[in-house]
mmCIF file of C-alpha atoms in Angstrom:
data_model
loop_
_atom_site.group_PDB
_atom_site.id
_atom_site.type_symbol
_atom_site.label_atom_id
_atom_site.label_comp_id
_atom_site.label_asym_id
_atom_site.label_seq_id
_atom_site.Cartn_x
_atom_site.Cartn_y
_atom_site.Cartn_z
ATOM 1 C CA UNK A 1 -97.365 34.532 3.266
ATOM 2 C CA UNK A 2 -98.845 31.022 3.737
ATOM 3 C CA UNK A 3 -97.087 29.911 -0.128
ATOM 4 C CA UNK A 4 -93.340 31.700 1.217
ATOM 5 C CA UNK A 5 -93.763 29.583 4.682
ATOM 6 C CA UNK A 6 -94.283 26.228 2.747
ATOM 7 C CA UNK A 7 -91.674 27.526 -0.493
ATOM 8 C CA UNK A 8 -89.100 27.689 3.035
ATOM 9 C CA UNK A 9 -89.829 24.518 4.704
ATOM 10 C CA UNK A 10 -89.339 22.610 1.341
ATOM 11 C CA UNK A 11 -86.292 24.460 0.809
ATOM 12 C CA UNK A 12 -85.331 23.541 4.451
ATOM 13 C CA UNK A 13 -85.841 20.039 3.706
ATOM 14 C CA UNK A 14 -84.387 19.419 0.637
ATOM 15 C CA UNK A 15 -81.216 21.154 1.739
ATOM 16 C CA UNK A 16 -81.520 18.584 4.968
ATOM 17 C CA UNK A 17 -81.965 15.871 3.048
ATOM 18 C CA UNK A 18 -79.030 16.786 0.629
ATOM 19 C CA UNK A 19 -76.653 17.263 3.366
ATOM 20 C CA UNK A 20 -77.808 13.931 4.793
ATOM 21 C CA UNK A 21 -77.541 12.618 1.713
ATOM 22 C CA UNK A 22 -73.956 13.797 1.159
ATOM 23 C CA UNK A 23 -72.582 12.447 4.826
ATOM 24 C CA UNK A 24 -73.461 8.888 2.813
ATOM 25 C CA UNK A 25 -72.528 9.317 -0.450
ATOM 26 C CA UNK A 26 -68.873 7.996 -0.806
ATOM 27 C CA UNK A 27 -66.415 10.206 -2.719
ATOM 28 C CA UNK A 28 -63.454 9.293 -5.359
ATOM 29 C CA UNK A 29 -60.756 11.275 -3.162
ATOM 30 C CA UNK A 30 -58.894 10.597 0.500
ATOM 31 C CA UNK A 31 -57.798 12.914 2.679
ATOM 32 C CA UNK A 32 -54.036 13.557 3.501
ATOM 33 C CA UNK A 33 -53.957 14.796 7.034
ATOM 34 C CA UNK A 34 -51.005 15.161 9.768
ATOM 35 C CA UNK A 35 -50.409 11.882 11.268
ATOM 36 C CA UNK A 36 -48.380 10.706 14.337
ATOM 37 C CA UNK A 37 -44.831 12.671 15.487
ATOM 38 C CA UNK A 38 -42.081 10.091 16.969
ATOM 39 C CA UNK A 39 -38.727 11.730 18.170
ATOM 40 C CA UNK A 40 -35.571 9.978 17.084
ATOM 41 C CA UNK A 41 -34.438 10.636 20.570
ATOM 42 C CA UNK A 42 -37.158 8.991 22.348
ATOM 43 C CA UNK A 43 -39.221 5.887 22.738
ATOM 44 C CA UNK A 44 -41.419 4.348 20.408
ATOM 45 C CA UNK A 45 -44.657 1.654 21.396
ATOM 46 C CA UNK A 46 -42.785 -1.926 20.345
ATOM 47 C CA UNK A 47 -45.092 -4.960 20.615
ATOM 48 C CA UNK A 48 -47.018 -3.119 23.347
ATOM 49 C CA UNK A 49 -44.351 -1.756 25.228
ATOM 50 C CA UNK A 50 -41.910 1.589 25.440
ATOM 51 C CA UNK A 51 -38.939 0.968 24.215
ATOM 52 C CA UNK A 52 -36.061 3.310 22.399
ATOM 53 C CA UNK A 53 -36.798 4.289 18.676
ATOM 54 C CA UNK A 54 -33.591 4.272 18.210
ATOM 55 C CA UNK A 55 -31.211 1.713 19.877
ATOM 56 C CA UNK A 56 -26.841 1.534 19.942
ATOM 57 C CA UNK A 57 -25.255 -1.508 20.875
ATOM 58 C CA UNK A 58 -21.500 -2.046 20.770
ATOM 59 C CA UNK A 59 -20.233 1.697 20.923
ATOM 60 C CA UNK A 60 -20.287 4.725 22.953
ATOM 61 C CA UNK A 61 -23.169 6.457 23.294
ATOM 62 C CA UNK A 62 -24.048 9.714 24.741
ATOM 63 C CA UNK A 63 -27.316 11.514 26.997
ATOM 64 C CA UNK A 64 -29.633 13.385 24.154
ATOM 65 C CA UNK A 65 -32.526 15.992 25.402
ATOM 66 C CA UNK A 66 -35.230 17.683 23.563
ATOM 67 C CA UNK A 67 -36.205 16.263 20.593
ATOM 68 C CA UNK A 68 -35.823 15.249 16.482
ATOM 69 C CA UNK A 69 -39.220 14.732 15.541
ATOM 70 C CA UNK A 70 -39.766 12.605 12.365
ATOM 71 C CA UNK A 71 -43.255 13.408 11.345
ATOM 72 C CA UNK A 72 -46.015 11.497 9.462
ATOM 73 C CA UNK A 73 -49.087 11.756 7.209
ATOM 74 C CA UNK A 74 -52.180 9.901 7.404
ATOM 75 C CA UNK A 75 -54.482 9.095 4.633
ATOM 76 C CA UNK A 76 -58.197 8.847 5.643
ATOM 77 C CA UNK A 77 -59.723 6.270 3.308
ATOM 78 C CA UNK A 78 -59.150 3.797 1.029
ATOM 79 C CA UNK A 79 -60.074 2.407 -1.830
ATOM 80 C CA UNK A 80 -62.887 0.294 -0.252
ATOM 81 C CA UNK A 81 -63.770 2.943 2.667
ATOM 82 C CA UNK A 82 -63.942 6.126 0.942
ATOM 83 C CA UNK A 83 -64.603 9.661 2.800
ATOM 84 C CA UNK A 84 -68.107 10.870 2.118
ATOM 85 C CA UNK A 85 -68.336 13.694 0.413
ATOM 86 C CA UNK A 86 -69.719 15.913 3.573
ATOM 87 C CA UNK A 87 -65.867 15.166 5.202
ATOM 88 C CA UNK A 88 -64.048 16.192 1.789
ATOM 89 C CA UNK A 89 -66.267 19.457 2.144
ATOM 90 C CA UNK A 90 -64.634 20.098 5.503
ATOM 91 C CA UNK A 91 -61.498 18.997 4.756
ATOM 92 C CA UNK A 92 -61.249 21.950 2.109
ATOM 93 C CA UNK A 93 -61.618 24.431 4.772
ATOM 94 C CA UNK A 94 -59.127 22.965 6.877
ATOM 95 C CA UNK A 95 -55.470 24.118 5.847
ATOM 96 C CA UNK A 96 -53.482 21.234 7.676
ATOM 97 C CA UNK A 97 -55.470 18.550 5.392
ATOM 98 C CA UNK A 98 -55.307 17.808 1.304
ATOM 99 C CA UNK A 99 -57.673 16.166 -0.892
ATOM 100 C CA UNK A 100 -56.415 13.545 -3.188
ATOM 101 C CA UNK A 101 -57.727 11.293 -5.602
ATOM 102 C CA UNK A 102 -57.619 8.069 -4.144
ATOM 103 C CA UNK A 103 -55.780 6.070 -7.230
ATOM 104 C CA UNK A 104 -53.249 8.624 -6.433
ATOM 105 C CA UNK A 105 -52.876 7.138 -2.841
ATOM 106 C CA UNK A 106 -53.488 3.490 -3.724
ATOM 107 C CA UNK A 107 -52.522 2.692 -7.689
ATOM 108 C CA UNK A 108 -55.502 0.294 -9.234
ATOM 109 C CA UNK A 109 -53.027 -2.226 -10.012
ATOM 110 C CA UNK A 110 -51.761 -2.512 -6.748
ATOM 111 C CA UNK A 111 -53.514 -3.919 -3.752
ATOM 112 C CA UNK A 112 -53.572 -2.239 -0.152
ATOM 113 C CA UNK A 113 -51.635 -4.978 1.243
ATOM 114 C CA UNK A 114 -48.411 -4.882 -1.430
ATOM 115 C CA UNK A 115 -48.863 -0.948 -1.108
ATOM 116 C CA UNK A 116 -48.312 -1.566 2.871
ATOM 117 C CA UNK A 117 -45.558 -4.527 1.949
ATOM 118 C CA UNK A 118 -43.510 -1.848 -0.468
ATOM 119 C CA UNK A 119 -43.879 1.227 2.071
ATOM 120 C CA UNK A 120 -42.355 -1.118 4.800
ATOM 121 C CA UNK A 121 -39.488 -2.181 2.698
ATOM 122 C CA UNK A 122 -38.744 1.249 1.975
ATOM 123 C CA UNK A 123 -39.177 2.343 5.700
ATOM 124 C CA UNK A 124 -36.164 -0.666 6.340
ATOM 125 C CA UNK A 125 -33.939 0.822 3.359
ATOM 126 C CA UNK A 126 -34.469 4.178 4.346
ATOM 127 C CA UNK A 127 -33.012 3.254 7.836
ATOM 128 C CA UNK A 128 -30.128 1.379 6.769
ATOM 129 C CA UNK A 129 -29.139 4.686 4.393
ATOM 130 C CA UNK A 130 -29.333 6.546 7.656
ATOM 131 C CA UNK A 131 -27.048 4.670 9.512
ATOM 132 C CA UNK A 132 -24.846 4.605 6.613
ATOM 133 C CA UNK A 133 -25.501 8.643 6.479
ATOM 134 C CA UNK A 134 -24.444 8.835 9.911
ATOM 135 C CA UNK A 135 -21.447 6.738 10.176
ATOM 136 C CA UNK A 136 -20.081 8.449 6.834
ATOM 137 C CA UNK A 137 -20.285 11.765 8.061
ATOM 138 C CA UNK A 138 -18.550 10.375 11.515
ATOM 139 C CA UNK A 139 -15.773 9.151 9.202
ATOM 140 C CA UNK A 140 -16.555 5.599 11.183
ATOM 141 C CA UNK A 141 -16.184 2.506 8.487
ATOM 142 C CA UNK A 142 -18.005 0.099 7.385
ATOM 143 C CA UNK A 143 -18.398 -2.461 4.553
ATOM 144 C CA UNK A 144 -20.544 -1.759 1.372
ATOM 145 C CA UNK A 145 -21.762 -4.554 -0.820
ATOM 146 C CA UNK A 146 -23.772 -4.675 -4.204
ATOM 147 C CA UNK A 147 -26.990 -6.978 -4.473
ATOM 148 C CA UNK A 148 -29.164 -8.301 -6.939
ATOM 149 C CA UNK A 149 -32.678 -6.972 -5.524
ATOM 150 C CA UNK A 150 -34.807 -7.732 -8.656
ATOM 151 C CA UNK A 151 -34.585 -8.912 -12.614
ATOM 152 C CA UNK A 152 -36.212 -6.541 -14.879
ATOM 153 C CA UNK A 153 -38.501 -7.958 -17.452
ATOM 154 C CA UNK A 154 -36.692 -9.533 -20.667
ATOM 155 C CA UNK A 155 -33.619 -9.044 -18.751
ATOM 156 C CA UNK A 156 -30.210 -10.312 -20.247
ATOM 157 C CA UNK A 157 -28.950 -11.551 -16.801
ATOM 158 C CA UNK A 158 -32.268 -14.146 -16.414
ATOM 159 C CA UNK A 159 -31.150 -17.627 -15.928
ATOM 160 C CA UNK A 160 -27.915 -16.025 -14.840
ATOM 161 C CA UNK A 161 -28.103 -13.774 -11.803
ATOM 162 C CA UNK A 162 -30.523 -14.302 -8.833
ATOM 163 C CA UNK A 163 -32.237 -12.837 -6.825
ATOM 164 C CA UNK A 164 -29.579 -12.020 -3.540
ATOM 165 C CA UNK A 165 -26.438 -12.453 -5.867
ATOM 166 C CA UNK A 166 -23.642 -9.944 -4.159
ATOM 167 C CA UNK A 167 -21.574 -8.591 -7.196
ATOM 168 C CA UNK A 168 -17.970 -8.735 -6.278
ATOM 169 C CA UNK A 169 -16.297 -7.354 -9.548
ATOM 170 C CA UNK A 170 -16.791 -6.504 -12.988
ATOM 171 C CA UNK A 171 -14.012 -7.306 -15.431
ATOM 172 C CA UNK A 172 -11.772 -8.135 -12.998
ATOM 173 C CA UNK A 173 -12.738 -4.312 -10.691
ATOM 174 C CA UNK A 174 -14.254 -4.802 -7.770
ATOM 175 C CA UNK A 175 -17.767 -2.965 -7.137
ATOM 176 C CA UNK A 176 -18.456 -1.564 -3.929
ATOM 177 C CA UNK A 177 -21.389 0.614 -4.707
ATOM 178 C CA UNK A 178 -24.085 0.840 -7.506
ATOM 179 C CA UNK A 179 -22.216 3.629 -8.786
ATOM 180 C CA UNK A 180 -19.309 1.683 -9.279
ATOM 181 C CA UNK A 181 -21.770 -1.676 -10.311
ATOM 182 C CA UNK A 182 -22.990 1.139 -13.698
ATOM 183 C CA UNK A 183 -19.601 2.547 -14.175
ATOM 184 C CA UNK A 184 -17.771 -1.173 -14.881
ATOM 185 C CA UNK A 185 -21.136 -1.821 -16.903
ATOM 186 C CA UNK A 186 -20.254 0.739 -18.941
ATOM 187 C CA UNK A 187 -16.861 0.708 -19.420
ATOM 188 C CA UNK A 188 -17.932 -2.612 -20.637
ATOM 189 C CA UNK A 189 -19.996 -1.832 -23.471
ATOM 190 C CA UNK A 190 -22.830 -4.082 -25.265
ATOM 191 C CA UNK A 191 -20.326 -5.803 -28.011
ATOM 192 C CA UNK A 192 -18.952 -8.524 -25.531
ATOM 193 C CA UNK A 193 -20.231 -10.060 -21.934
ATOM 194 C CA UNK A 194 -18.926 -8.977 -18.613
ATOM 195 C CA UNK A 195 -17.025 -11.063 -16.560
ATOM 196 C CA UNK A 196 -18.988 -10.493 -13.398
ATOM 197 C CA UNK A 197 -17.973 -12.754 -9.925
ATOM 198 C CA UNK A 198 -20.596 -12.864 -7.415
ATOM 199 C CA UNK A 199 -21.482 -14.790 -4.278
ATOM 200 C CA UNK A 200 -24.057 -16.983 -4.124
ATOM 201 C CA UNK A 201 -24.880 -19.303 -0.934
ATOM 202 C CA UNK A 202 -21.741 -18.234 0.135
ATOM 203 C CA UNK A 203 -19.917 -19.376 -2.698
ATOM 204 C CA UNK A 204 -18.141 -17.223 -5.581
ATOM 205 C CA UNK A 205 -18.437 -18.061 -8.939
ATOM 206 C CA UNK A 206 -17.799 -16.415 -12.434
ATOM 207 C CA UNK A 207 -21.175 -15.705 -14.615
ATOM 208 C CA UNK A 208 -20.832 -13.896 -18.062
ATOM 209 C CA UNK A 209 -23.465 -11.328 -18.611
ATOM 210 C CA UNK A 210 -23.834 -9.292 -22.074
ATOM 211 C CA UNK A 211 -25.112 -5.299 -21.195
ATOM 212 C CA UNK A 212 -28.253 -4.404 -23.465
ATOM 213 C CA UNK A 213 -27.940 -0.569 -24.243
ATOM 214 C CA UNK A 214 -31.345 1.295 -23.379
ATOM 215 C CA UNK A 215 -33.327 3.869 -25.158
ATOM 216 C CA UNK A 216 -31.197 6.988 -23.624
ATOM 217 C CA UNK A 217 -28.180 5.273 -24.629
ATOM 218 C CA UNK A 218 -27.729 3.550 -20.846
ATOM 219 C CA UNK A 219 -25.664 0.553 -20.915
ATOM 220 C CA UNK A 220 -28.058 -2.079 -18.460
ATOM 221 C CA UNK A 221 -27.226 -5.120 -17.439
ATOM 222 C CA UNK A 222 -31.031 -6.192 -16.614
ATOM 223 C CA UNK A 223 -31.042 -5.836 -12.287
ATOM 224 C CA UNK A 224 -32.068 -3.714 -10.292
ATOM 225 C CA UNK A 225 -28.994 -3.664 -7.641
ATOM 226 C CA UNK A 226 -29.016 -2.495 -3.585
ATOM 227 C CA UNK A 227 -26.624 -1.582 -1.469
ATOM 228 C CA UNK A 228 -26.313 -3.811 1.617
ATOM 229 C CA UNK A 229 -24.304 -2.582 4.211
ATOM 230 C CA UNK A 230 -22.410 -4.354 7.142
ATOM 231 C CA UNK A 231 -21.673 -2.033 10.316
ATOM 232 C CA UNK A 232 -19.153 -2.190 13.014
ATOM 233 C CA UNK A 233 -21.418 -1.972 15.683
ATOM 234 C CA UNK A 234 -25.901 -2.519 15.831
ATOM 235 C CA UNK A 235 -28.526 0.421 15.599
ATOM 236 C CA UNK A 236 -31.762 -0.822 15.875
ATOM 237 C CA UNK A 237 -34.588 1.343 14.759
ATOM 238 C CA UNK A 238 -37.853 0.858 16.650
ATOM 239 C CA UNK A 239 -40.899 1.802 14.873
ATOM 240 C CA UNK A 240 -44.241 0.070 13.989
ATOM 241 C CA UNK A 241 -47.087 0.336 11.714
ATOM 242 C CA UNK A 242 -44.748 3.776 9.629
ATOM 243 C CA UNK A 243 -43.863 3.355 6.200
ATOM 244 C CA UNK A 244 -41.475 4.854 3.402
ATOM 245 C CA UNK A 245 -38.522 6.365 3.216
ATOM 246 C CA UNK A 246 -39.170 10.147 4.590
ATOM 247 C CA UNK A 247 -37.821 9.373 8.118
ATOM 248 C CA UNK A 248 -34.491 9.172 6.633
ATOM 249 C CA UNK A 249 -32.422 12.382 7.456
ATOM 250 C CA UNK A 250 -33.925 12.408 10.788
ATOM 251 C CA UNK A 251 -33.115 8.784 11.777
ATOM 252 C CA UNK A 252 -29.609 9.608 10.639
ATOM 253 C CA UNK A 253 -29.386 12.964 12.860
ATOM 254 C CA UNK A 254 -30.756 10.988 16.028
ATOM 255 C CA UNK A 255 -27.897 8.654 15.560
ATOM 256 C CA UNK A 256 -25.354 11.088 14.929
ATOM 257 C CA UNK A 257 -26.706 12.596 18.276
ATOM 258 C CA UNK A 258 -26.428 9.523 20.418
ATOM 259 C CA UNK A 259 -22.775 8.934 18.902
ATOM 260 C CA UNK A 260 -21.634 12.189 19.572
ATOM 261 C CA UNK A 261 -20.832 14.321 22.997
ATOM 262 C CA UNK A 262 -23.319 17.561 23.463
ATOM 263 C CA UNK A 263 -27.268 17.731 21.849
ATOM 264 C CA UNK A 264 -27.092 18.386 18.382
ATOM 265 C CA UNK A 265 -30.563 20.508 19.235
ATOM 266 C CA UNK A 266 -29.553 22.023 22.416
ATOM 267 C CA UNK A 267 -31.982 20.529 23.938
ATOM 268 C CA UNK A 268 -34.851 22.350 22.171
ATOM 269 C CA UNK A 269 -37.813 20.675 20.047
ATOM 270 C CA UNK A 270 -36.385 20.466 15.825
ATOM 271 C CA UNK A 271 -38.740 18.930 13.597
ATOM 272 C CA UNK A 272 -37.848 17.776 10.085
ATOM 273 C CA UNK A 273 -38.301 15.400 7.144
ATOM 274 C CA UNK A 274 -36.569 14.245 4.197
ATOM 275 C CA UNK A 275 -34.952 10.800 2.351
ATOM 276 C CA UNK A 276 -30.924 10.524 3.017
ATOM 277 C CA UNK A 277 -28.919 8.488 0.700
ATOM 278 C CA UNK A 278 -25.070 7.070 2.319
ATOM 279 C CA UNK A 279 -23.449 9.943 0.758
ATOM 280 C CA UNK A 280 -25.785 12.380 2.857
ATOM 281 C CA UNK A 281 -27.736 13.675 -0.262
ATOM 282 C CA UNK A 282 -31.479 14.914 1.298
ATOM 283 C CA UNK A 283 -34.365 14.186 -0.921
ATOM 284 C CA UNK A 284 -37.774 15.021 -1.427
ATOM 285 C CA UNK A 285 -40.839 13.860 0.599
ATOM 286 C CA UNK A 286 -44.361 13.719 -0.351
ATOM 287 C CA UNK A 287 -47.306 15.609 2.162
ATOM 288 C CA UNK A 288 -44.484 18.118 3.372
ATOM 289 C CA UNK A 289 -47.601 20.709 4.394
ATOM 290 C CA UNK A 290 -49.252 17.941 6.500
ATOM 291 C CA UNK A 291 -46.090 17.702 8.320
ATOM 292 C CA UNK A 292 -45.570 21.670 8.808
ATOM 293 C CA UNK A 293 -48.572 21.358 10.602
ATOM 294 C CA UNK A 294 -48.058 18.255 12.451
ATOM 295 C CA UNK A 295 -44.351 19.754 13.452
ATOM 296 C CA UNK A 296 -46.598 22.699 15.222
ATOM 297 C CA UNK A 297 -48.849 20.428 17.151
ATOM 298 C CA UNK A 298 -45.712 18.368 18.681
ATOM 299 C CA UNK A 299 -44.420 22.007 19.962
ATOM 300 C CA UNK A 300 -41.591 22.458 17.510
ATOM 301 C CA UNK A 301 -40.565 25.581 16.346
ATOM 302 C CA UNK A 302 -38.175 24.739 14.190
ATOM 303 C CA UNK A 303 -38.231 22.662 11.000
ATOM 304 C CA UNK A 304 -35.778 20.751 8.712
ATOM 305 C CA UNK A 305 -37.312 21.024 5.434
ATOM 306 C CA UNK A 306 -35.526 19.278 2.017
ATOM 307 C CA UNK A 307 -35.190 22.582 -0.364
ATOM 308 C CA UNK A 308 -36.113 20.022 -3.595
ATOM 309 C CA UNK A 309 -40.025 20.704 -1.218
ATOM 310 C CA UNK A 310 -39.166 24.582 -0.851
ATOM 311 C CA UNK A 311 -41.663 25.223 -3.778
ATOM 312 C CA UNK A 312 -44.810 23.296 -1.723
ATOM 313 C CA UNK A 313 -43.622 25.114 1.566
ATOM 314 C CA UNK A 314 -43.562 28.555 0.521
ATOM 315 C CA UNK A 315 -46.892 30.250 1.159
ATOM 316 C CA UNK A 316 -47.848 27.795 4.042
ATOM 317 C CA UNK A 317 -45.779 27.462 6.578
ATOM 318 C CA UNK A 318 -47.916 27.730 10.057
ATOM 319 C CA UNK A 319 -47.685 30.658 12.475
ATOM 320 C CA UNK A 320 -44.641 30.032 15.196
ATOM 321 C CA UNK A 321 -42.463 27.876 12.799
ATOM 322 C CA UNK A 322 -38.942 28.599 11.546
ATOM 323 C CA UNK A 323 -38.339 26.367 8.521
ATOM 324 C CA UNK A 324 -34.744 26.000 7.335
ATOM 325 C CA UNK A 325 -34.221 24.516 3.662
ATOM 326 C CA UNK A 326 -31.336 21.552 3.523
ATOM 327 C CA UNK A 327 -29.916 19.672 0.844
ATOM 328 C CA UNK A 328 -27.380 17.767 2.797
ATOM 329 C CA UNK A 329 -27.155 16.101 6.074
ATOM 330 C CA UNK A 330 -24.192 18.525 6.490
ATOM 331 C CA UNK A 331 -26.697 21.175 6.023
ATOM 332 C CA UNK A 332 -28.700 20.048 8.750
ATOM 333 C CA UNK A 333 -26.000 19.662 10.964
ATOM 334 C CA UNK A 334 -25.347 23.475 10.373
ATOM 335 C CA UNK A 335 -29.035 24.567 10.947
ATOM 336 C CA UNK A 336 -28.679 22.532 14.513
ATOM 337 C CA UNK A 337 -25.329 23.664 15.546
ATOM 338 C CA UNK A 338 -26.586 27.282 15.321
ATOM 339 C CA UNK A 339 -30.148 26.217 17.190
ATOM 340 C CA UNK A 340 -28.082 24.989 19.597
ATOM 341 C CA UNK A 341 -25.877 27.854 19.848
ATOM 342 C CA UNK A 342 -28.740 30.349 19.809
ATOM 343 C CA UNK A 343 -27.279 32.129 17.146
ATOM 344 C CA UNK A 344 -28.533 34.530 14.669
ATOM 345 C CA UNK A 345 -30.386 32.283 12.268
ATOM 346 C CA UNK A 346 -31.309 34.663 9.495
ATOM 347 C CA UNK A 347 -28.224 33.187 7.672
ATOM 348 C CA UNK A 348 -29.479 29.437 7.455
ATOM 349 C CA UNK A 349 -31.430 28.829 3.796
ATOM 350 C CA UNK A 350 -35.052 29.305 3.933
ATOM 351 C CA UNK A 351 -37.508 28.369 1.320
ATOM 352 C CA UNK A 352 -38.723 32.222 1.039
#
């Protein structure tokens, strides 16, 4: 009896001291977890004060109520403050949080700060395509321009284009879009230069450019081009310390909301997520479960999912959440009109 009662206190101990043990010991993984839910409709903390996330100046705006969440994910850890391994234990039991491998998160060859720099120039894009978004779908104009963001490495254009060059034309056609900016590069072929105009300083000037073809057979020009956008009136979007581009389709309904008579939600509580491009294309997102979850805790009931995520949703959606599958912000529209309506919703797409 005596040799059982010590064989169980050193079992006790060691299984003490291993659990201690692992509460230290750092692990290689972080932990994706639902982060903070803004609505597009409401007010965001700016430099310590309440102010509206989203902001119209210069045109006729219109009351909102209830809310278009945007939702977020936050990482716990980082590459120099891992999670011990005691929280990755409990974060496997938890079904709102995923474990990652931290160069997954933050890429070796990129620091924490240019990680932060490249999500917050993504978070600006992603709200200038969601203006665009909106005012295209409003059929309310505005100006499209092409710019030289970035010179790829060995690029034929070095020496030549800069950095902030706005391409005018190619070959005498004038490029509005990057669409356009490929299609003149192609028609262009690698035999001869283009005749490309820009602006630079303010001034336009004539630079000759000769494509290089790549491996697919893509006729490249050596840039990597953005569209910059000049509206007819100023939307000013609100939000600190959120990065990347997921907020998209959801900035671009809250605007579309605050430009337009009625609530797009009838006044009830729509979550959602997704990327928007100008032409109201709805992309893919990354921690799409996390925000399920987070959607839940902020008292929605219904969710705008992009379908390209249906395959991660299926299987996981939380108890007392609707989730509709878009591909468009057309689609969206749809899914809120009959929210609003408090129609029969089994028609909308699902990702089942």
């Amino acid at each position: 009896m005596r040799r059982r009662r010590t064989i169980g206190w050193v079992s006790l101990i060691a299984a003490l001291a291993l659990a201690l043990g692992m509460s230290f010991i750092p692990s290689p993984y972080v932990i994706e977890q639902p982060g903070p839910v803004f609505n597009t409709l409401g007010t965001s903390s700016h430099d310590g004060t309440e102010t509206p996330l989203i902001s119209i100046t210069g045109a006729p705006t219109y009351p909102t109520a209830g809310s278009l969440d945007m939702l977020t994910v936050s990482v716990v850890g980082t590459p120099t403050s891992l999670p011990s391994w005691a929280e990755i234990i409990g974060a496997f039991f938890d079904t709102s949080k995923a474990i990652v491998p931290v160069d997954a998160i933050y890429p070796p060859t990129v620091t924490v700060d240019e990680q932060n720099q490249e999500n917050q120039a993504m978070m600006v894009d992603s709200q200038q395509e969601a203006i665009a978004a909106a005012l295209t779908n409003l059929d309310i104009p505005f100006q499209t321009s092409v710019t030289v963001a970035q010179l790829t490495a060995d690029s034929p254009a070095t020496g030549i284009l800069q950095v902030g060059d706005t391409v005018d034309s190619v070959n005498g056609t004038a490029v509005t879009s990057v669409d356009e900016l490929r299609a003149a590069v192609a028609a262009n072929g690698d035999a001869q230069p283009a005749s490309i105009v820009i602006t630079r300083s303010g001034a336009q000037q004539t630079v000759q450019v000769t494509p290089v073809k790549a491996s697919d057979g893509t006729l490249l020009l050596g840039i990597g081009a953005g569209a910059t956008y000049t509206f007819p009136f100023t939307v000013d979007i609100q939000l600190d310390n959120v990065g990347g581009p997921s907020a998209g389709m959801m900035f671009a309904l809250g605007i579309i909301d605050q430009l337009t008579p009625g609530e797009l939600n009838g006044g009830k509580n729509v979550a959602g997520t997704g990327t928007i491009s100008a032409d109201g294309t709805v992309g893919a997102i990354g921690g799409i479960r996390q925000k399920l979850y987070g959607a839940v805790d902020s008292g929605a009931s219904y969710f705008l999912a992009p379908a390209s995520n249906c395959d991660e949703v299926v299987g996981h959606v939380p108890a007392g959440l609707q989730v509709f599958a878009v591909k468009t912000l057309s689609d969206s529209l749809t899914a809120l009109n009959d929210i609003s309506a408090g129609a029969d919703l089994s028609s909308l797409p699902t990702c089942d």
